[in-house]
Short mmCIF file of C-alpha atoms in Angstrom, two decimals:
data_model
loop_
_atom_site.label_atom_id
_atom_site.label_comp_id
_atom_site.label_asym_id
_atom_site.label_seq_id
_atom_site.Cartn_x
_atom_site.Cartn_y
_atom_site.Cartn_z
CA UNK A 1 109.28 278.67 52.25
CA UNK A 2 105.85 277.78 50.97
CA UNK A 3 103.08 280.39 51.30
CA UNK A 4 100.96 278.24 53.54
CA UNK A 5 98.08 280.65 53.57
CA UNK A 6 97.49 280.21 49.88
CA UNK A 7 97.67 276.39 50.02
CA UNK A 8 94.38 274.81 50.86
CA UNK A 9 94.29 271.73 48.58
CA UNK A 10 97.25 269.38 48.19
CA UNK A 11 97.31 266.57 45.68
CA UNK A 12 99.82 263.69 46.17
CA UNK A 13 100.96 261.80 43.03
CA UNK A 14 102.07 258.39 44.36
CA UNK A 15 99.89 258.50 47.46
CA UNK A 16 99.94 254.71 48.08
CA UNK A 17 103.60 254.78 49.11
CA UNK A 18 104.13 254.44 52.81
CA UNK A 19 105.88 257.87 53.16
CA UNK A 20 103.45 259.76 50.86
CA UNK A 21 100.40 258.25 52.42
CA UNK A 22 101.38 259.01 56.01
CA UNK A 23 102.43 262.61 55.04
CA UNK A 24 99.08 263.06 53.23
CA UNK A 25 97.25 261.90 56.29
CA UNK A 26 99.15 264.34 58.54
CA UNK A 27 98.15 267.23 56.29
CA UNK A 28 94.55 266.02 56.28
CA UNK A 29 94.65 265.98 60.13
CA UNK A 30 95.92 269.59 60.27
CA UNK A 31 92.97 270.71 58.27
CA UNK A 32 93.86 270.80 54.58
CA UNK A 33 92.00 269.27 51.61
CA UNK A 34 93.93 266.24 50.55
CA UNK A 35 93.56 264.22 47.43
CA UNK A 36 95.81 261.75 45.60
CA UNK A 37 96.46 259.08 43.00
CA UNK A 38 98.50 256.07 42.38
CA UNK A 39 98.79 253.27 39.91
CA UNK A 40 97.10 250.86 42.34
CA UNK A 41 96.11 251.32 45.96
CA UNK A 42 95.71 248.12 48.12
CA UNK A 43 95.01 247.48 51.73
CA UNK A 44 96.29 248.41 54.28
CA UNK A 45 96.98 251.81 52.58
CA UNK A 46 93.65 252.03 50.83
CA UNK A 47 91.85 251.51 54.26
CA UNK A 48 94.26 253.86 55.90
CA UNK A 49 93.40 256.73 53.48
CA UNK A 50 89.73 256.15 53.43
CA UNK A 51 89.48 256.09 57.24
CA UNK A 52 90.92 259.64 57.16
CA UNK A 53 88.64 260.94 54.46
CA UNK A 54 91.20 261.16 51.72
CA UNK A 55 89.82 260.93 48.18
CA UNK A 56 92.25 259.09 45.94
CA UNK A 57 92.18 257.83 42.37
CA UNK A 58 93.53 254.45 41.01
CA UNK A 59 95.45 255.04 37.84
CA UNK A 60 97.17 258.24 36.79
CA UNK A 61 95.13 260.65 34.50
CA UNK A 62 94.72 264.35 33.90
CA UNK A 63 91.10 264.19 35.12
CA UNK A 64 92.46 263.38 38.63
CA UNK A 65 93.54 267.04 38.85
CA UNK A 66 89.97 268.29 38.87
CA UNK A 67 89.28 270.43 40.89
CA UNK A 68 92.66 271.97 40.36
CA UNK A 69 94.95 271.66 43.43
CA UNK A 70 96.92 274.54 44.85
CA UNK A 71 100.02 272.30 45.08
CA UNK A 72 100.96 268.91 43.65
CA UNK A 73 103.36 266.63 45.56
CA UNK A 74 105.25 264.36 43.13
CA UNK A 75 106.50 261.03 44.47
CA UNK A 76 110.01 259.96 43.47
CA UNK A 77 108.69 256.85 41.58
CA UNK A 78 107.09 259.02 38.91
CA UNK A 79 108.97 259.95 35.73
CA UNK A 80 108.32 261.96 32.62
CA UNK A 81 105.70 260.43 30.45
CA UNK A 82 103.27 259.87 33.38
CA UNK A 83 100.03 261.38 32.10
CA UNK A 84 99.16 263.06 35.38
CA UNK A 85 102.62 264.43 35.85
CA UNK A 86 102.61 265.73 32.31
CA UNK A 87 99.25 267.47 32.97
CA UNK A 88 100.74 269.06 36.15
CA UNK A 89 103.57 270.51 34.00
CA UNK A 90 101.31 271.48 31.12
CA UNK A 91 98.84 273.41 33.26
CA UNK A 92 101.56 275.03 35.33
CA UNK A 93 100.28 273.54 38.56
CA UNK A 94 102.84 274.36 41.32
CA UNK A 95 104.65 271.19 42.33
CA UNK A 96 107.21 270.04 44.84
CA UNK A 97 108.69 266.70 45.99
CA UNK A 98 107.78 265.26 49.39
CA UNK A 99 111.05 266.40 51.05
CA UNK A 100 110.58 269.86 49.55
CA UNK A 101 107.04 269.88 51.09
CA UNK A 102 108.32 269.14 54.52
CA UNK A 103 111.15 271.57 54.20
CA UNK A 104 109.01 274.44 52.92
CA UNK A 105 106.08 273.83 55.24
CA UNK A 106 107.87 273.04 58.56
CA UNK A 107 111.62 272.62 58.67
CA UNK A 108 112.82 276.22 58.46
CA UNK A 109 111.31 276.91 61.85
CA UNK A 110 112.19 273.62 63.69
CA UNK A 111 115.17 271.75 65.13
CA UNK A 112 115.74 268.98 62.70
CA UNK A 113 117.20 265.58 63.63
CA UNK A 114 118.20 263.60 60.54
CA UNK A 115 118.87 259.81 60.88
CA UNK A 116 120.92 258.55 57.93
CA UNK A 117 122.97 255.60 56.83
CA UNK A 118 122.70 252.60 54.56
CA UNK A 119 121.11 250.50 57.31
CA UNK A 120 119.08 251.04 60.49
CA UNK A 121 117.58 254.41 59.47
CA UNK A 122 113.96 253.37 60.12
CA UNK A 123 114.52 251.65 63.42
CA UNK A 124 116.77 254.41 64.81
CA UNK A 125 114.60 257.23 63.72
CA UNK A 126 111.52 255.47 65.23
CA UNK A 127 113.42 254.84 68.42
CA UNK A 128 114.51 258.41 68.71
CA UNK A 129 111.11 259.73 68.07
CA UNK A 130 109.67 257.29 70.63
CA UNK A 131 112.07 258.33 73.27
CA UNK A 132 111.39 262.04 72.74
CA UNK A 133 107.62 261.50 72.65
CA UNK A 134 107.63 259.39 75.84
CA UNK A 135 109.86 261.91 77.59
CA UNK A 136 107.21 264.60 76.94
CA UNK A 137 108.98 266.65 74.34
CA UNK A 138 106.14 266.27 71.82
CA UNK A 139 108.28 265.85 68.66
CA UNK A 140 107.20 265.76 64.99
CA UNK A 141 108.53 262.90 62.92
CA UNK A 142 108.68 261.51 59.38
CA UNK A 143 109.58 257.79 59.22
CA UNK A 144 109.64 255.58 56.13
CA UNK A 145 108.07 252.58 57.91
CA UNK A 146 105.19 251.64 60.17
CA UNK A 147 106.14 252.08 63.88
CA UNK A 148 104.60 249.61 66.36
CA UNK A 149 104.71 252.09 69.21
CA UNK A 150 103.76 255.49 67.52
CA UNK A 151 100.32 256.37 66.07
CA UNK A 152 101.63 256.77 62.47
CA UNK A 153 104.80 257.08 60.44
CA UNK A 154 104.30 260.84 60.12
CA UNK A 155 103.10 263.16 62.96
CA UNK A 156 103.01 266.87 63.57
CA UNK A 157 103.80 267.50 67.26
CA UNK A 158 103.85 270.73 69.25
CA UNK A 159 107.47 270.59 70.35
CA UNK A 160 110.46 272.05 68.60
CA UNK A 161 112.02 268.88 67.20
CA UNK A 162 111.44 267.11 63.93
CA UNK A 163 112.88 263.55 63.66
CA UNK A 164 113.47 262.74 59.99
CA UNK A 165 114.48 259.34 58.47
CA UNK A 166 117.12 260.68 56.02
CA UNK A 167 116.92 258.67 52.75
CA UNK A 168 119.95 258.88 50.46
CA UNK A 169 117.74 257.94 47.47
CA UNK A 170 116.97 260.62 44.78
CA UNK A 171 114.28 263.28 45.53
CA UNK A 172 112.19 263.35 42.32
CA UNK A 173 112.15 263.16 38.60
CA UNK A 174 113.42 266.81 38.57
CA UNK A 175 115.96 266.59 41.42
CA UNK A 176 118.41 263.66 41.48
CA UNK A 177 119.99 264.70 44.78
CA UNK A 178 119.44 262.72 48.01
CA UNK A 179 116.20 263.41 49.79
CA UNK A 180 118.05 264.14 53.07
CA UNK A 181 119.72 267.24 51.53
CA UNK A 182 116.28 269.04 51.92
CA UNK A 183 116.12 268.61 55.66
CA UNK A 184 118.18 271.35 57.18
CA UNK A 185 119.73 269.24 60.02
CA UNK A 186 120.80 270.52 63.32
CA UNK A 187 121.83 266.97 64.38
CA UNK A 188 122.75 264.06 62.07
CA UNK A 189 123.01 260.37 62.97
CA UNK A 190 125.21 258.53 60.47
CA UNK A 191 124.71 254.84 61.18
CA UNK A 192 126.88 253.31 58.40
CA UNK A 193 127.88 253.75 54.84
CA UNK A 194 127.93 250.87 52.26
CA UNK A 195 127.40 250.60 48.53
CA UNK A 196 123.71 250.43 47.68
CA UNK A 197 121.12 251.88 45.17
CA UNK A 198 123.09 250.69 42.19
CA UNK A 199 120.51 252.23 39.84
CA UNK A 200 121.53 255.81 40.83
CA UNK A 201 125.04 255.57 42.45
CA UNK A 202 128.11 254.39 40.44
CA UNK A 203 130.15 253.30 43.36
CA UNK A 204 130.82 253.67 47.05
CA UNK A 205 132.64 256.98 46.43
CA UNK A 206 129.37 258.44 44.93
CA UNK A 207 127.37 257.44 48.10
CA UNK A 208 130.07 258.88 50.37
CA UNK A 209 129.86 262.14 48.51
CA UNK A 210 126.20 262.42 49.13
CA UNK A 211 126.57 261.66 52.91
CA UNK A 212 129.45 264.26 53.00
CA UNK A 213 127.10 266.87 51.47
CA UNK A 214 124.55 266.09 54.25
CA UNK A 215 127.17 266.73 56.99
CA UNK A 216 128.31 269.93 55.22
CA UNK A 217 124.78 271.27 55.99
CA UNK A 218 125.13 270.88 59.77
CA UNK A 219 125.87 274.24 61.43
CA UNK A 220 128.99 274.71 63.54
CA UNK A 221 126.99 274.45 66.73
CA UNK A 222 125.19 271.27 65.49
CA UNK A 223 126.26 267.76 66.14
CA UNK A 224 126.87 264.64 64.03
CA UNK A 225 126.80 261.21 65.71
CA UNK A 226 129.07 258.90 63.64
CA UNK A 227 129.44 255.08 63.77
CA UNK A 228 132.91 254.68 65.23
CA UNK A 229 133.09 251.09 64.02
CA UNK A 230 132.54 251.93 60.40
CA UNK A 231 135.65 253.19 58.55
CA UNK A 232 133.38 254.39 55.60
CA UNK A 233 131.32 256.56 57.98
CA UNK A 234 134.46 257.93 59.65
CA UNK A 235 135.90 258.81 56.30
CA UNK A 236 132.69 260.69 55.40
CA UNK A 237 132.77 262.61 58.63
CA UNK A 238 136.48 263.53 58.39
CA UNK A 239 136.03 267.16 57.28
CA UNK A 240 132.60 267.83 58.84
CA UNK A 241 132.24 271.48 60.07
CA UNK A 242 130.40 270.53 63.17
CA UNK A 243 131.03 268.72 66.48
CA UNK A 244 131.53 265.02 66.01
CA UNK A 245 130.53 262.35 68.64
CA UNK A 246 131.77 258.85 67.67
CA UNK A 247 129.49 256.08 68.87
CA UNK A 248 130.52 252.48 68.75
CA UNK A 249 131.66 249.35 70.54
CA UNK A 250 135.45 249.69 69.92
CA UNK A 251 137.99 251.48 72.07
CA UNK A 252 138.18 254.50 69.70
CA UNK A 253 134.55 255.46 70.44
CA UNK A 254 134.00 258.50 72.60
CA UNK A 255 130.60 257.00 73.51
CA UNK A 256 131.40 253.30 73.84
CA UNK A 257 128.67 250.75 74.34
CA UNK A 258 129.06 247.19 75.57
CA UNK A 259 126.62 244.26 75.15
CA UNK A 260 126.21 242.74 78.56
CA UNK A 261 123.68 240.13 77.63
CA UNK A 262 121.89 238.87 74.53
CA UNK A 263 119.29 236.17 74.60
CA UNK A 264 115.71 235.35 73.49
CA UNK A 265 114.27 238.26 75.57
CA UNK A 266 116.50 240.92 73.98
CA UNK A 267 119.66 242.62 74.91
CA UNK A 268 121.21 244.53 77.85
CA UNK A 269 123.79 247.18 76.97
CA UNK A 270 125.89 249.58 78.96
CA UNK A 271 126.53 253.11 77.87
CA UNK A 272 127.40 256.24 79.73
CA UNK A 273 127.75 254.22 82.98
CA UNK A 274 124.12 252.94 82.81
CA UNK A 275 122.41 249.73 81.77
CA UNK A 276 119.67 249.82 79.15
CA UNK A 277 117.33 246.96 78.35
CA UNK A 278 116.18 246.44 74.77
CA UNK A 279 113.40 244.15 73.59
CA UNK A 280 114.09 244.16 69.77
CA UNK A 281 116.65 241.47 68.96
CA UNK A 282 120.08 241.66 67.36
CA UNK A 283 123.50 243.36 67.82
CA UNK A 284 122.63 245.79 65.01
CA UNK A 285 119.71 247.08 67.19
CA UNK A 286 122.05 247.52 70.09
CA UNK A 287 123.97 249.94 67.87
CA UNK A 288 120.79 251.68 66.65
CA UNK A 289 119.72 252.07 70.36
CA UNK A 290 123.08 253.54 71.37
CA UNK A 291 122.75 256.19 68.69
CA UNK A 292 119.22 257.06 69.71
CA UNK A 293 120.22 257.11 73.42
CA UNK A 294 123.09 259.52 72.74
CA UNK A 295 120.96 261.72 70.52
CA UNK A 296 118.10 261.91 73.03
CA UNK A 297 120.47 262.63 75.98
CA UNK A 298 122.18 265.36 73.98
CA UNK A 299 118.73 266.91 73.51
CA UNK A 300 118.11 267.01 77.25
CA UNK A 301 116.42 263.68 78.18
CA UNK A 302 118.03 262.14 81.26
CA UNK A 303 119.68 258.78 81.13
CA UNK A 304 117.30 257.64 83.84
CA UNK A 305 114.29 258.56 81.79
CA UNK A 306 115.73 256.97 78.67
CA UNK A 307 116.44 253.79 80.63
CA UNK A 308 112.80 253.68 81.82
CA UNK A 309 111.38 254.17 78.28
CA UNK A 310 113.63 252.02 76.16
CA UNK A 311 112.37 248.53 77.35
CA UNK A 312 108.83 249.46 76.00
CA UNK A 313 110.09 249.91 72.43
CA UNK A 314 108.78 247.11 70.14
CA UNK A 315 110.14 248.26 66.90
CA UNK A 316 108.82 248.65 63.35
CA UNK A 317 106.66 246.57 61.07
CA UNK A 318 108.69 244.25 58.72
CA UNK A 319 111.89 244.54 60.90
CA UNK A 320 112.13 241.02 62.24
CA UNK A 321 108.37 241.18 62.80
CA UNK A 322 106.81 237.89 63.99
CA UNK A 323 103.81 237.47 61.75
CA UNK A 324 102.59 234.06 62.84
CA UNK A 325 103.20 231.28 65.36
CA UNK A 326 101.46 227.95 64.69
CA UNK A 327 102.26 224.32 65.12
CA UNK A 328 105.46 225.29 66.86
CA UNK A 329 106.68 227.17 63.77
CA UNK A 330 107.45 230.90 63.93
CA UNK A 331 107.06 233.12 60.80
CA UNK A 332 109.14 236.26 60.66
CA UNK A 333 108.79 239.07 58.10
CA UNK A 334 111.94 241.25 57.39
CA UNK A 335 112.68 244.08 54.97
CA UNK A 336 116.33 242.97 54.75
CA UNK A 337 117.76 242.68 51.22
CA UNK A 338 121.31 244.03 51.31
CA UNK A 339 123.97 241.36 52.29
CA UNK A 340 124.96 243.20 55.53
CA UNK A 341 121.34 243.49 56.59
CA UNK A 342 120.67 239.82 55.93
CA UNK A 343 123.71 238.86 57.98
CA UNK A 344 122.62 240.89 60.89
CA UNK A 345 119.07 239.84 60.80
CA UNK A 346 120.04 236.09 60.59
CA UNK A 347 122.38 236.55 63.53
CA UNK A 348 119.67 238.26 65.56
CA UNK A 349 117.24 235.37 64.83
CA UNK A 350 119.92 232.93 65.90
CA UNK A 351 120.28 234.73 69.25
CA UNK A 352 116.48 235.01 69.72
CA UNK A 353 115.71 231.48 68.76
CA UNK A 354 118.72 229.48 69.82
CA UNK A 355 118.86 225.78 68.79
CA UNK A 356 115.94 226.09 66.36
CA UNK A 357 116.22 225.38 62.62
CA UNK A 358 116.18 228.62 60.57
CA UNK A 359 114.84 228.86 57.00
CA UNK A 360 115.63 232.03 55.03
CA UNK A 361 113.37 232.84 52.02
CA UNK A 362 114.87 235.55 49.84
CA UNK A 363 113.50 237.62 46.99
CA UNK A 364 116.21 239.51 45.01
CA UNK A 365 114.01 242.53 44.27
CA UNK A 366 115.89 245.79 45.05
CA UNK A 367 117.75 247.67 42.33
CA UNK A 368 121.03 246.57 43.84
CA UNK A 369 120.25 242.89 44.65
CA UNK A 370 118.86 242.31 41.16
CA UNK A 371 122.33 243.07 39.90
CA UNK A 372 125.36 240.71 40.24
CA UNK A 373 127.24 243.20 42.52
CA UNK A 374 126.83 241.20 45.64
CA UNK A 375 126.73 237.69 44.01
CA UNK A 376 129.19 236.19 46.56
CA UNK A 377 128.23 238.36 49.55
CA UNK A 378 124.55 237.30 49.33
CA UNK A 379 125.61 233.62 49.37
CA UNK A 380 127.84 234.17 52.40
CA UNK A 381 125.14 235.98 54.37
CA UNK A 382 122.28 233.56 53.52
CA UNK A 383 124.41 230.53 54.29
CA UNK A 384 124.16 231.46 57.98
CA UNK A 385 120.70 229.93 57.87
CA UNK A 386 120.05 226.22 58.01
CA UNK A 387 117.93 226.20 54.85
CA UNK A 388 117.64 228.78 52.04
CA UNK A 389 115.14 229.43 49.29
CA UNK A 390 115.95 232.05 46.72
CA UNK A 391 113.57 233.22 43.99
CA UNK A 392 114.22 234.57 40.51
CA UNK A 393 115.18 238.14 40.40
CA UNK A 394 112.40 240.62 39.99
CA UNK A 395 111.93 242.46 36.72
CA UNK A 396 114.54 240.18 35.06
CA UNK A 397 114.02 241.32 31.59
CA UNK A 398 114.79 244.95 32.50
CA UNK A 399 118.48 244.05 32.98
CA UNK A 400 121.11 243.02 30.52
CA UNK A 401 121.97 239.27 31.09
CA UNK A 402 125.63 240.16 32.08
CA UNK A 403 124.41 242.52 34.76
CA UNK A 404 121.97 240.17 36.45
CA UNK A 405 122.34 238.37 39.83
CA UNK A 406 122.52 234.58 39.31
CA UNK A 407 120.17 233.22 42.03
CA UNK A 408 120.74 229.59 40.88
CA UNK A 409 124.54 229.97 41.47
CA UNK A 410 123.89 231.46 44.95
CA UNK A 411 121.75 228.37 45.80
CA UNK A 412 124.53 226.14 44.43
CA UNK A 413 127.23 227.92 46.46
CA UNK A 414 125.17 227.65 49.68
CA UNK A 415 124.62 223.96 49.09
CA UNK A 416 128.42 223.48 48.64
CA UNK A 417 128.77 225.11 52.06
CA UNK A 418 126.74 222.26 53.53
CA UNK A 419 123.30 223.98 53.87
CA UNK A 420 120.02 223.02 52.26
CA UNK A 421 119.43 225.47 49.38
CA UNK A 422 116.88 225.73 46.62
CA UNK A 423 116.45 228.02 43.62
CA UNK A 424 112.75 228.31 42.59
CA UNK A 425 111.08 230.71 40.26
CA UNK A 426 108.66 232.35 42.73
CA UNK A 427 106.52 232.31 45.83
CA UNK A 428 104.10 229.60 44.77
CA UNK A 429 106.85 227.15 43.97
CA UNK A 430 108.65 228.04 47.27
CA UNK A 431 105.44 227.57 49.31
CA UNK A 432 104.72 224.17 47.67
CA UNK A 433 108.28 222.87 48.30
CA UNK A 434 108.77 224.35 51.76
CA UNK A 435 105.57 223.30 53.61
CA UNK A 436 106.24 219.47 53.65
CA UNK A 437 109.69 220.09 55.00
CA UNK A 438 108.65 222.24 57.94
CA UNK A 439 108.77 220.77 61.46
CA UNK A 440 107.81 221.83 64.96
CA UNK A 441 110.38 224.29 66.22
CA UNK A 442 111.31 225.79 62.81
CA UNK A 443 111.80 229.53 62.20
CA UNK A 444 110.85 230.81 58.67
CA UNK A 445 112.21 234.21 57.83
CA UNK A 446 111.00 235.91 54.66
CA UNK A 447 113.40 238.59 53.39
CA UNK A 448 112.22 241.10 50.80
CA UNK A 449 111.78 244.72 50.30
CA UNK A 450 108.60 244.23 48.47
CA UNK A 451 105.67 241.75 48.83
CA UNK A 452 107.29 238.59 47.49
CA UNK A 453 103.94 237.74 45.84
CA UNK A 454 102.17 237.73 49.25
CA UNK A 455 104.35 234.85 50.45
CA UNK A 456 104.15 235.87 54.16
CA UNK A 457 100.32 236.00 54.06
CA UNK A 458 100.12 232.68 52.18
CA UNK A 459 102.43 231.07 54.75
CA UNK A 460 100.37 232.45 57.60
CA UNK A 461 97.22 230.82 56.12
CA UNK A 462 98.92 227.57 55.39
CA UNK A 463 100.31 227.34 58.87
CA UNK A 464 96.97 228.00 60.41
CA UNK A 465 95.28 225.04 58.74
#
């Protein structure tokens, strides 16, 4: 545990990241001096930090460590050679990763609920925190996104529960284990397991090993909620030392849900003999909701209370988020980049906007989708849209040619499947080509785990003219 009495000044290296920034703000709110630095700090994070009185520096430098902080928190994007990190090490300033900070400051004394899986972590953890908060349990939470229904992505509540989005990505430059291994779980949700993060995992077996390590930390009197419809997740949970509750839509699930209705207004599902109404679209969100319902009910929230709260849930920014509606055209922003996530998001948009022409604009930016691993799967997922634009891969020169995704081939394959499909270098070219093609009734979905060169904002401006 950290000696909290001796820690008055925290300095965050990488403060502009969503997780780092929201945690920094939480510590400022509980009365600590908080400073930080990042390579560049843009709105909305720059405004978010300034509004909370947090002093931050743009660019990494040794001088940012004056006055000397009591503890440095090092973001996982930093690596050796960073001048500020090198100064932390040279001057023996105590440092931890962000997960280590949460563990050492809070998690030894709380009941920790870790939401994990390749997909759905952010939405499911937000939904669980929302249910517990609205039910009056006053939870704390740490979510790697921007909730639409909670005051911030990180919050220190007065109740016993911490809801944590459990990221399988590595912890820091000094600790290459998954972040979620720091979180001391009493309850784990395992949504699904697929291959991802090709920069740090060699194969699916390596990812399964990491999730298996997470479940090995759950005490015997703890609980793991496992996706009964996912063979990879079931394989991970096979030797878990705790109670298992399998949640899914198939007959093997102990907690079996059924979709009763799915239309433009959302979904209705049945679970535990009750109906639940869900505003956020998509079958994948029905699964996310079922996990959150089961977890909240296990923790003492009645099904009646959950059923009354759930229809209020609006979701998370950049998860099928409607960003603009103009001239009869709807613009949607989505974080999806893995083939499975793209497939589910496009299916959700089809259900929400039946009969409307759907354009999918995709930026291959993640460390997995820049590689050729999912060459065929990406083409299959994107071809469910009526028209597709795919940009050049991000940071192309950092990959050997034989390792790279071939976006032109994806566009060609989609065209062969009978869909309109275009490969263009970047957002400016896509914008110029797309705008004349748009018609009243079209839905335009932008898929990226980055900014795509501000394409969503540029489209919003263009549609408003």
